[in-house]
XYZ file of C-alpha atoms in Angstrom:
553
model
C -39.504 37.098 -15.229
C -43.536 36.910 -14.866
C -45.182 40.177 -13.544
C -45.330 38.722 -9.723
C -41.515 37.682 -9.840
C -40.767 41.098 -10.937
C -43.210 42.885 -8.381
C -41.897 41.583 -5.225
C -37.921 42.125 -6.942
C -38.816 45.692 -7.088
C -40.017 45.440 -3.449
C -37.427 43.358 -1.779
C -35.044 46.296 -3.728
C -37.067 49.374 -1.739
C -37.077 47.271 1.239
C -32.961 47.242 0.997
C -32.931 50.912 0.040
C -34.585 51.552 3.530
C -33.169 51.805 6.872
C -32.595 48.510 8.605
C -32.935 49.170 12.171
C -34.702 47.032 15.449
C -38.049 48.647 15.663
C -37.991 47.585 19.062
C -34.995 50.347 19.989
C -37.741 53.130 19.137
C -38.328 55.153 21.953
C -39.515 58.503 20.616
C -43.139 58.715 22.323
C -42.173 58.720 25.634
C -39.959 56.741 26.419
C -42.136 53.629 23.855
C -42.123 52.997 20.471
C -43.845 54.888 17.840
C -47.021 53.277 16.743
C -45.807 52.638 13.311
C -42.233 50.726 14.881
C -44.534 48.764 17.033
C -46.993 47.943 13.825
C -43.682 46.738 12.408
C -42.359 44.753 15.178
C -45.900 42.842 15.230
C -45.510 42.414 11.787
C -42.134 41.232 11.581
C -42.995 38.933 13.926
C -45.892 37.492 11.977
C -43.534 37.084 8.826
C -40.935 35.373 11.444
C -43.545 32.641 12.505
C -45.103 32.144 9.011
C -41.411 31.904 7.723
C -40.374 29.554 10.080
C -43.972 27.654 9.055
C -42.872 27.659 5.163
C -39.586 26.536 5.918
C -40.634 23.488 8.162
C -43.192 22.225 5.302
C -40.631 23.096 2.342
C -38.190 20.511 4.449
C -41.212 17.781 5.043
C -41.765 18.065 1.022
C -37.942 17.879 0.625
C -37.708 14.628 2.907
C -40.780 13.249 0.710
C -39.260 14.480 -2.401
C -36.373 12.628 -1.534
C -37.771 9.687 -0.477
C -39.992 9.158 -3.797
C -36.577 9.800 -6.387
C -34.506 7.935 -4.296
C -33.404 4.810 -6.880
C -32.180 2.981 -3.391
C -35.352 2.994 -1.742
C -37.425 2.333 -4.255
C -35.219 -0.196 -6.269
C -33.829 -2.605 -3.122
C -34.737 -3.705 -0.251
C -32.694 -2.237 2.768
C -30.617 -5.069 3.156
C -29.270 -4.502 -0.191
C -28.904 -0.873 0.640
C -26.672 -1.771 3.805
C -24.582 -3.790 1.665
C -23.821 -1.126 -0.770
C -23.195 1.118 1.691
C -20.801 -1.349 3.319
C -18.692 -1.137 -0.033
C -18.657 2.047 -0.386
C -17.144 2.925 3.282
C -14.422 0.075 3.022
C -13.730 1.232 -0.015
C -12.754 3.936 1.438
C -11.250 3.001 4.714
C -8.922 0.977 2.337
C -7.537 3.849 0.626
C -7.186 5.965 4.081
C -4.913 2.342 4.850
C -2.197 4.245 2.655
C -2.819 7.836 2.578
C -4.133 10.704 4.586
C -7.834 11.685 3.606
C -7.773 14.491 1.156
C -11.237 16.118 2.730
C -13.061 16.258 6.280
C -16.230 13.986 4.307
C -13.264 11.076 3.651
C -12.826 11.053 7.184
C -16.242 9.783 8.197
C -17.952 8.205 5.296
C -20.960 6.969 7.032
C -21.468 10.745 8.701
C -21.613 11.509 4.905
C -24.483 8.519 3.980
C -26.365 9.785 7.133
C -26.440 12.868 6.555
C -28.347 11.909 2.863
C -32.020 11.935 4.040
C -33.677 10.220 6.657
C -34.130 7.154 5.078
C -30.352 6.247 4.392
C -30.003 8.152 7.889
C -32.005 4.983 9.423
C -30.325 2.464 7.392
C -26.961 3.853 8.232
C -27.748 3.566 11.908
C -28.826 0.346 11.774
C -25.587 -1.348 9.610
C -22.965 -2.012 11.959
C -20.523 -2.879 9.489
C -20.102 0.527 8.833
C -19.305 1.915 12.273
C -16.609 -1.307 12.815
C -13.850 1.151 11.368
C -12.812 4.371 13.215
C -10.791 6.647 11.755
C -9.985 9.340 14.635
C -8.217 12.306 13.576
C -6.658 14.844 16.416
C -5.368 18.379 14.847
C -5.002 21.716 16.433
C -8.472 22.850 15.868
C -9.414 19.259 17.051
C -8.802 20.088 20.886
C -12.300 19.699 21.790
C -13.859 17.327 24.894
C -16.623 15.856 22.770
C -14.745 14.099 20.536
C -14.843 11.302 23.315
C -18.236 11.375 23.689
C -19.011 11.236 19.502
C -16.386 8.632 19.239
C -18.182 6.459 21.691
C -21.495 6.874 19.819
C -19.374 5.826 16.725
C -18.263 2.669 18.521
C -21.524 1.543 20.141
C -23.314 1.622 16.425
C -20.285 -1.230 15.844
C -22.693 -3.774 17.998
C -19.835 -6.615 18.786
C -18.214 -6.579 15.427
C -14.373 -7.001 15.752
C -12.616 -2.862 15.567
C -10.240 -1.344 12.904
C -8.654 1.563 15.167
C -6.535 4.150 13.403
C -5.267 7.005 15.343
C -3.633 10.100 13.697
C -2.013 12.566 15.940
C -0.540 15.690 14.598
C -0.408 18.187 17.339
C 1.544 21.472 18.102
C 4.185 21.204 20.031
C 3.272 22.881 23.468
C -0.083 20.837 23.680
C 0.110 18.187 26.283
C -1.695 14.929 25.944
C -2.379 14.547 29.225
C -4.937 17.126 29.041
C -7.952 15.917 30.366
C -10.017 16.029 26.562
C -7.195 13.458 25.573
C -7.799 11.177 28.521
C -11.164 11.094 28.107
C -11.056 10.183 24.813
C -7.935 7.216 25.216
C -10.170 5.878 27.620
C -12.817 5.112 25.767
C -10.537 3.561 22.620
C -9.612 1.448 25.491
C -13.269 0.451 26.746
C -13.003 -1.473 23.212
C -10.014 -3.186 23.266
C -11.631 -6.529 23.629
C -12.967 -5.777 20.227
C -9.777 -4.433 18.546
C -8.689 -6.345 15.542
C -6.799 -3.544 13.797
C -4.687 -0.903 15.890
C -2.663 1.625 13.561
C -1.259 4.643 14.778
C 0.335 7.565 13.390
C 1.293 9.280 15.791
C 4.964 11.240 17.930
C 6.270 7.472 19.432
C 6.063 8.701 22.571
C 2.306 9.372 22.523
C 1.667 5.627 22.746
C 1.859 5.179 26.245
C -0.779 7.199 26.597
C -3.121 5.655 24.230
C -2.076 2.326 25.650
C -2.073 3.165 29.597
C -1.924 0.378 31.699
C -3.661 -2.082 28.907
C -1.965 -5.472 28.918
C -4.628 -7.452 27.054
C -5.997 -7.228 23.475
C -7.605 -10.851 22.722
C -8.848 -10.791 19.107
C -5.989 -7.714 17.798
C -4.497 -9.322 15.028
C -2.730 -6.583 13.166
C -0.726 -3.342 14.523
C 1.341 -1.203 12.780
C 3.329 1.720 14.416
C 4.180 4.066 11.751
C 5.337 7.490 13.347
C 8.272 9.474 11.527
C 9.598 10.744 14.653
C 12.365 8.566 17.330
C 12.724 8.414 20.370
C 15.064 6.983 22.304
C 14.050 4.426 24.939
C 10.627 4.596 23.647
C 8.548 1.732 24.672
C 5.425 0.283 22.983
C 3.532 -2.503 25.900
C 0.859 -4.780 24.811
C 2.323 -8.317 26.174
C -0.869 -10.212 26.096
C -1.954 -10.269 22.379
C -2.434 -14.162 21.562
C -4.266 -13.387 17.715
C -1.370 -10.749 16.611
C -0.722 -11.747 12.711
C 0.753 -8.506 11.443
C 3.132 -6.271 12.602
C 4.319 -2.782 10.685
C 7.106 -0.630 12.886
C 8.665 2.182 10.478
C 11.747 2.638 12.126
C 10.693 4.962 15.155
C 11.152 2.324 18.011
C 13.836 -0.236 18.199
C 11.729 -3.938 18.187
C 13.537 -4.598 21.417
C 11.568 -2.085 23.166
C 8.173 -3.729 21.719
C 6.637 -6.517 23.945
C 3.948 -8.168 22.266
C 2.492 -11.407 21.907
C 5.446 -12.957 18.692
C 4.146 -16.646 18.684
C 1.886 -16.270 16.134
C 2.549 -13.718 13.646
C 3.059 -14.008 9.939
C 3.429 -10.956 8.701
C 6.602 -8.683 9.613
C 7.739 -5.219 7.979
C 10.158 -2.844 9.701
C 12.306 0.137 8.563
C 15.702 0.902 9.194
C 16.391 -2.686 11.517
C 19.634 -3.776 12.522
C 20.768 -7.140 11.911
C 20.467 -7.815 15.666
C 16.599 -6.668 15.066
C 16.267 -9.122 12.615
C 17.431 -12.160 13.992
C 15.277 -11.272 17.168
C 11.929 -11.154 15.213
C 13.528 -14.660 13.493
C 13.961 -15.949 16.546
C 10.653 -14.774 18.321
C 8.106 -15.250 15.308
C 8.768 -18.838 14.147
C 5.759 -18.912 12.441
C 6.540 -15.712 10.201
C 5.595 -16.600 6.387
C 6.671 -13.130 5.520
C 9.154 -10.889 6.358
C 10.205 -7.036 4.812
C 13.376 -5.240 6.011
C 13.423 -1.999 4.633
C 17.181 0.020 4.977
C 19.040 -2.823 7.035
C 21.639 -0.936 8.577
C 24.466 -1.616 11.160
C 26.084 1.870 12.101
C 28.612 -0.593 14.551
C 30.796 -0.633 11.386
C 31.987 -4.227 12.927
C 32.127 -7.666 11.377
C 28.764 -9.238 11.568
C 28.474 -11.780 13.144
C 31.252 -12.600 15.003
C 29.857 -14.547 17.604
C 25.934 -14.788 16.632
C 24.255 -18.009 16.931
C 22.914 -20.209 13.563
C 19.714 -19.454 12.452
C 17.370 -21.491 11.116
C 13.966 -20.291 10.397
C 11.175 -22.949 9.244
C 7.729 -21.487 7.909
C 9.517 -18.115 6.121
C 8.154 -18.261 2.907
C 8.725 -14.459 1.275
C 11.597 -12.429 2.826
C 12.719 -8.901 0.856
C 15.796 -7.208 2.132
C 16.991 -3.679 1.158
C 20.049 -1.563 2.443
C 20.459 1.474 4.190
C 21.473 4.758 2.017
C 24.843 5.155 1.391
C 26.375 2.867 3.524
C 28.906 0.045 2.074
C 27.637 -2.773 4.274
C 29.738 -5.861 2.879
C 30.288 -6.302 6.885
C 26.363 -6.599 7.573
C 25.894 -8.884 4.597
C 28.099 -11.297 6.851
C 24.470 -12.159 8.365
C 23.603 -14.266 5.491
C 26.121 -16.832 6.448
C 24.290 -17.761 9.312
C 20.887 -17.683 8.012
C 19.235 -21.043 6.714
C 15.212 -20.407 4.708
C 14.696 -24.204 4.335
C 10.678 -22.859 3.709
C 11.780 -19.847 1.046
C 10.127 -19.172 -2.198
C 10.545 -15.285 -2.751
C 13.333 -13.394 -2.144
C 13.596 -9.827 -3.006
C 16.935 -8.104 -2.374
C 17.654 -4.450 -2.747
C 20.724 -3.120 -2.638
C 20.933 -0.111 -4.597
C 21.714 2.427 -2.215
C 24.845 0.371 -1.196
C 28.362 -0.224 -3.723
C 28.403 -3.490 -2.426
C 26.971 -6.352 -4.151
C 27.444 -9.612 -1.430
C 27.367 -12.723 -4.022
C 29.513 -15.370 -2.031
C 27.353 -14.248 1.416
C 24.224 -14.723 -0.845
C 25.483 -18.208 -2.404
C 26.044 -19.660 0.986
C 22.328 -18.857 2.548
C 21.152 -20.366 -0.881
C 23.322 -23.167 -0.718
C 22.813 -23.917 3.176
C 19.057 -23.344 2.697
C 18.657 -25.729 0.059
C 15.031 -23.490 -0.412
C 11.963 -24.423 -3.084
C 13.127 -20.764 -4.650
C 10.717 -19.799 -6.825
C 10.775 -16.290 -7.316
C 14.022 -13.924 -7.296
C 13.745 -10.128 -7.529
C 17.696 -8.647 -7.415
C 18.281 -4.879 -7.258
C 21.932 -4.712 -7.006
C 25.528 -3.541 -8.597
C 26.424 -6.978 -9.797
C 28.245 -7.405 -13.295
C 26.914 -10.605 -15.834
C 29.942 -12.592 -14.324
C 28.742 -12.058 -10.683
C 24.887 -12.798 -11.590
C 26.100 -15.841 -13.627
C 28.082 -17.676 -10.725
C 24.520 -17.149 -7.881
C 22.031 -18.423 -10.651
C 23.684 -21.281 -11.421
C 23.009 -22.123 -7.951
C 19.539 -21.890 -8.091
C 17.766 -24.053 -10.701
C 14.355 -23.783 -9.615
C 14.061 -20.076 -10.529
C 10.806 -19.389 -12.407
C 10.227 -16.066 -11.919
C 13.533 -13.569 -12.696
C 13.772 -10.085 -12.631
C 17.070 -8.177 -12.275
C 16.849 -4.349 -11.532
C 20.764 -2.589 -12.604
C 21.923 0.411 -11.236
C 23.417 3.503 -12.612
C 26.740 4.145 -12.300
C 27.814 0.440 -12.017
C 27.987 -2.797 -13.652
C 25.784 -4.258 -16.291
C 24.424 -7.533 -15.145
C 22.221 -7.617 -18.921
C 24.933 -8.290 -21.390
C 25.452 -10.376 -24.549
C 27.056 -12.917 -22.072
C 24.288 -12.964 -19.553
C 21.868 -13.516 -22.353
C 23.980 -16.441 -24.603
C 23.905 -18.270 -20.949
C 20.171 -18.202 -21.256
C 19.994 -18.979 -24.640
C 21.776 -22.044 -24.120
C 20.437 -25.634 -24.936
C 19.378 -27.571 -22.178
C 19.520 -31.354 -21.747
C 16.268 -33.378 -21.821
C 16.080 -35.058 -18.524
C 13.853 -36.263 -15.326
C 15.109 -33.285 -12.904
C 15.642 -30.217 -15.423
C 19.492 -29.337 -15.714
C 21.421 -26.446 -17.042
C 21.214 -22.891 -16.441
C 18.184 -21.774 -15.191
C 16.196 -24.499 -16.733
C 12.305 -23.716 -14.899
C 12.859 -20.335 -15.907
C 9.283 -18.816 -17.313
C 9.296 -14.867 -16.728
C 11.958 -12.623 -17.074
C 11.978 -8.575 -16.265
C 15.281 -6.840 -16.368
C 15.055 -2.513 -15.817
C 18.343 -0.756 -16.393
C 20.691 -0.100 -19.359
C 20.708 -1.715 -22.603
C 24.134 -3.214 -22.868
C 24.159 -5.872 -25.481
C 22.333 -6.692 -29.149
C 18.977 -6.843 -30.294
C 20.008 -10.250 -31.762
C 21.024 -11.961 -28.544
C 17.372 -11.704 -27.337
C 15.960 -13.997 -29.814
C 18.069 -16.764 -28.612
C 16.134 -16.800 -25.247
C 13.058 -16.708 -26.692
C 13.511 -19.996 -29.727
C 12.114 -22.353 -26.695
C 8.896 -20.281 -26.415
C 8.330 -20.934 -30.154
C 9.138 -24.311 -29.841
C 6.759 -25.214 -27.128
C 3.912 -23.768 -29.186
C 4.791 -26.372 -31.604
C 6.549 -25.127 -34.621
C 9.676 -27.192 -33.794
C 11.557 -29.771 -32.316
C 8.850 -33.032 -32.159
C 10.055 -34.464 -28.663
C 9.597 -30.698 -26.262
C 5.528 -31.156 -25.832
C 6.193 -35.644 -25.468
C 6.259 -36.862 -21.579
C 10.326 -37.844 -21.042
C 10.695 -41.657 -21.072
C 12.617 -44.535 -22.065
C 11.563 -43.527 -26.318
C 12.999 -40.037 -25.963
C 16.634 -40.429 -27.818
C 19.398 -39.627 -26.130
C 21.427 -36.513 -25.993
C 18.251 -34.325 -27.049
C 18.252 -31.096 -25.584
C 15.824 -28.259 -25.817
C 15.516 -24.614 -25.298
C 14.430 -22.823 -22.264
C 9.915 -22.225 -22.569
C 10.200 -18.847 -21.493
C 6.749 -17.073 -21.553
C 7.039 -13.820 -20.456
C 9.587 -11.236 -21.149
C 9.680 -7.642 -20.210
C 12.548 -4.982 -20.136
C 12.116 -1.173 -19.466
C 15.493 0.549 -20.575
C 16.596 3.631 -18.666
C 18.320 6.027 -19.307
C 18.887 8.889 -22.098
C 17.985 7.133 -25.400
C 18.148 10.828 -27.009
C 14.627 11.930 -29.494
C 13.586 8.253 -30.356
C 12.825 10.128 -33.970
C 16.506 10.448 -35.180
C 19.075 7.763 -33.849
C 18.426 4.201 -35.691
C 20.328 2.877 -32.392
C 17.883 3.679 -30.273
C 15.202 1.017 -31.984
C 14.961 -2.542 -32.347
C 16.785 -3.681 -35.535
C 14.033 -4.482 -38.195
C 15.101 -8.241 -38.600
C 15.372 -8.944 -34.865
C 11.634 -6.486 -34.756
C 10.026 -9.356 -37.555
C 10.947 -11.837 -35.362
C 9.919 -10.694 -32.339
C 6.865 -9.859 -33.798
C 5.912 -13.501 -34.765
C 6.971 -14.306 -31.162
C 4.345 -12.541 -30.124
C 2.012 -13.891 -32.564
C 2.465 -17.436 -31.385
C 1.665 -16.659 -27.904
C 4.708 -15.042 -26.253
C 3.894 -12.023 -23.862
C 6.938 -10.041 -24.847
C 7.398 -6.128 -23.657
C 10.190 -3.229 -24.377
C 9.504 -0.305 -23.038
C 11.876 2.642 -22.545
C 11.232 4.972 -19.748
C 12.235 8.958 -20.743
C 12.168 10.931 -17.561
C 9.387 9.601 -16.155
C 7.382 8.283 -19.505
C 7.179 5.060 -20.410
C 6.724 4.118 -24.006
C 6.237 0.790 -26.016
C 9.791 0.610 -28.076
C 8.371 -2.643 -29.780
C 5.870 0.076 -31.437
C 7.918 3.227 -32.294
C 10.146 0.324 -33.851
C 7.649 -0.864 -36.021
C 6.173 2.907 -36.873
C 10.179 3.405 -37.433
C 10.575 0.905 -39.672
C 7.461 1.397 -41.677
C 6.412 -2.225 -40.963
């Protein structure tokens, strides 16, 4: 510490010791202040105005410190600046898609860029892009009337760019939203709603009619998605004029026949908790759906289904996944299959773990009916190898396998399930045989058969990178001799094995024997992505390589 740093220490430490009281209060000379308190109140007030002086020129050096070190400035022009700062706030906004914001700066990322220094203040301001999203937040301490009046600065900055909206509610229970702050603020999310293209709200169902009012017409909203964990019955959500609506999210906390919108044109459907009657009215309604998600079917009727229901065909549904409610054995709901026809289908993801019931023959007839381009099947279900083996046959054109088991039930990965795959298949125009297209294969669950049954699946792989069998990489024509056959060009395997397999440092069971290990090692070498993993509680490790630090190999 130099002798001046330690000089006025010593001082600001007497100045401490003293007493601090308002010189102005003095009134011992007749009724005024002493003349030393009024000395000190003029000089106090000196030090006041050259403080205030000091502080007002150390913030103009601060600005122009800032300005001259600041790589942005100095290093782009302020286009390029606006662009980065776009990126930077959708990057964000993306993640607040999914999750709530873990700090008050998440919510309002280009607050946070403004607030930098006057420079990226000025550029902020002047990129529109970054005002098009609005994330409005209303909490307890939130219960304030400017927020209407700040979120309507937020919104102008947006020029005419098309609106995100997302609206989180999480109020106490005895505040009212018709309180005049919250009206205020509704109305002017509804000055915008020619703008809207995104409308997602989190919020108690029945606050929507509020947000909403009397509004009836949203031209360019393409996507809503209601996601409130509260229900309530009779709840309605009214937006009937919305010609552009692609995607549409509802977890569960409104029936869909108490939503009117605009159905003719969307694309994109995923619900919670639906009933089968739900179902076939968004089927019905959105003929030009491409995908649809139907978390937790459920029917708590308990009745054959459907006993009189129409025949559905949809034509453009492309990717449809279907999972059951909790608990519930719902071989009477799976009765909806036999009157659905996919002619358009190329995904299908079915989940049925949380139900006993695994519905093969209702399954076989919508694949059968449908007569679908399936491409793609993702099964999560209590079937056994026999059960599996009777619906693939029916569908040839799977490339893309994977088969989920669950515990407690049948294995649908056994030595049976595997020597069907591993089966020769005849060399012909239209591929024939058991899953003959197949290419990628993921199985999670149990290990229930031998190490050696997996290299049968994988020979074809080998084959088609040329170290046998002259006729598999030849066009098929008239030369090919007859009665050749070939094995299935599978080029991607993974399984993840569940399940206690004890210390993985003791038990010679629990890895891959070391001849099957060699061979699945030059598998790999030629080309073959091939994965086994075993997942302990929660940790997933490569078996392929404790095997071969096992084995010493």
């Amino acid at each position: 510490m130099s002798p001046t740093e330690s000089r006025i220490k010593s001082r600001e430490i007497m100045l401490e010791s003293l007493s601090n009281y308002d010189p102005h209060k003095c009134s011992v000379s007749n009724g005024q202040p002493c003349d030393a308190c009024a000395k000190l109140a003029e000089l106090d007030a000196v030090i006041d105005r050259q403080l205030a002086d000091l502080v007002e020129k150390q913030l103009t050096l601060k600005i122009e410190v800032n300005h001259h070190h600041n790589p942005l400035v100095h290093r782009f022009p302020s286009e390029i600046t606006s662009h980065i700062f776009t990126l930077y706030v959708e990057s964000i906004n993306d993640r607040l898609e999914f999750e709530q914001p873990s700090n008050k700066a998440d919510r309002s990322p280009p607050l946070l860029l403004a607030s930098v220094c006057r420079t990226w203040r000025e550029i902020a301001l002047k990129t529109p892009r970054l005002w098009a999203s609005a994330n409005i937040f209303l909490y307890k301490s939130d219960l304030r009337g400017s927020q209407a009046e700040l979120v309507k600065q937020w919104l102008d900055r947006s020029g005419q760019l098309p609106l995100s909206i997302s609206l989180t509610m999480d109020l106490p229970d005895h505040c009212q939203v018709q309180e005049e702050s919250f009206s205020r603020l509704f109305d002017v999310v509804r000055q915008y709603s020619h703008r809207w293209h995104s409308l997602t709200l989190y919020s108690d169902i029945r606050y929507n009619r509020y947000i909403i009012g009397d509004l009836i017409h949203a031209p360019m909203l393409e996507t809503i998605r209601l996601l409130s964990e509260d229900y309530s019955i009779g709840t309605t959500f009214h937006l009937p004029q919305t010609p552009s609506l692609r995607h549409f999210e509802i977890n569960g906390s409104i029936s869909v026949s108490n939503v009117v919108v605009q159905w003719d044109n969307l694309t994109y459907f995923e619900g919670y908790s639906n009933s089968p009657d739900e179902l076939l009215t968004i089927l019905y309604a959105a003929q030009r759906l491409v995908t649809g998600k139907f978390h937790g079917l459920k029917d708590i009727s308990n009745e054959e289904f459907p006993k009189s229901a129409a025949h559905a065909t949809h034509p453009s549904l492309k990717h449809l996944y279907v999972s059951s409610a909790w608990g519930l054995d719902n071989r009477h709901l799976f009765g909806l299959f036999n009157i659905l026809d996919f002619p358009s289908l190329e995904s299908f993801v079915f989940d049925s773990t949380l139900s006993p019931y695994f519905p093969k023959d209702e399954l076989i007839s919508l694949f059968t009916r449908s007569q679908s381009p399936l491409v793609s099947l993702d099964i999560r279900v209590p079937a056994n190898d026999l059960d599996l083996i009777d619906l693939l046959e029916k569908l040839p054109g799977i490339t893309h396998l994977s088969i989920s088991s669950i515990p407690h039930s049948a294995d649908p990965m056994t030595d049976k399930f595997l020597n069907h795959l591993a089966a020769e298949l005849p060399v012909t125009e239209v591929p024939l045989g058991f899953l003959p297209r197949l290419e990628i294969l993921h199985f999670t669950g149990i290990q229930n058969f031998a190490w050696s049954s997996l290299l049968g699946i994988l020979e074809g792989a080998v084959q088609d990178v040329g170290i046998q069998h002259p006729y598999l990489d030849s066009p098929i024509d008239n030369t090919t001799p007859a009665g050749v056959k070939r094995k299935r060009r599978l080029r991607c395997m993974r399984l993840t094995f569940t399940g206690n397999r004890k210390s993985l440092n003791t038990r010679p069971d629990d890895y891959i024997d070391k001849d099957v290990l060699l061979s699945l090692m030059r598998i790999r070498e030629a080309g073959v992505n091939v994965e086994i993993l075993t997942n302990q509680r929660g940790v997933v490790l490569d078996l392929i390589q404790l095997s071969v630090e096992y084995h010493g190999v």
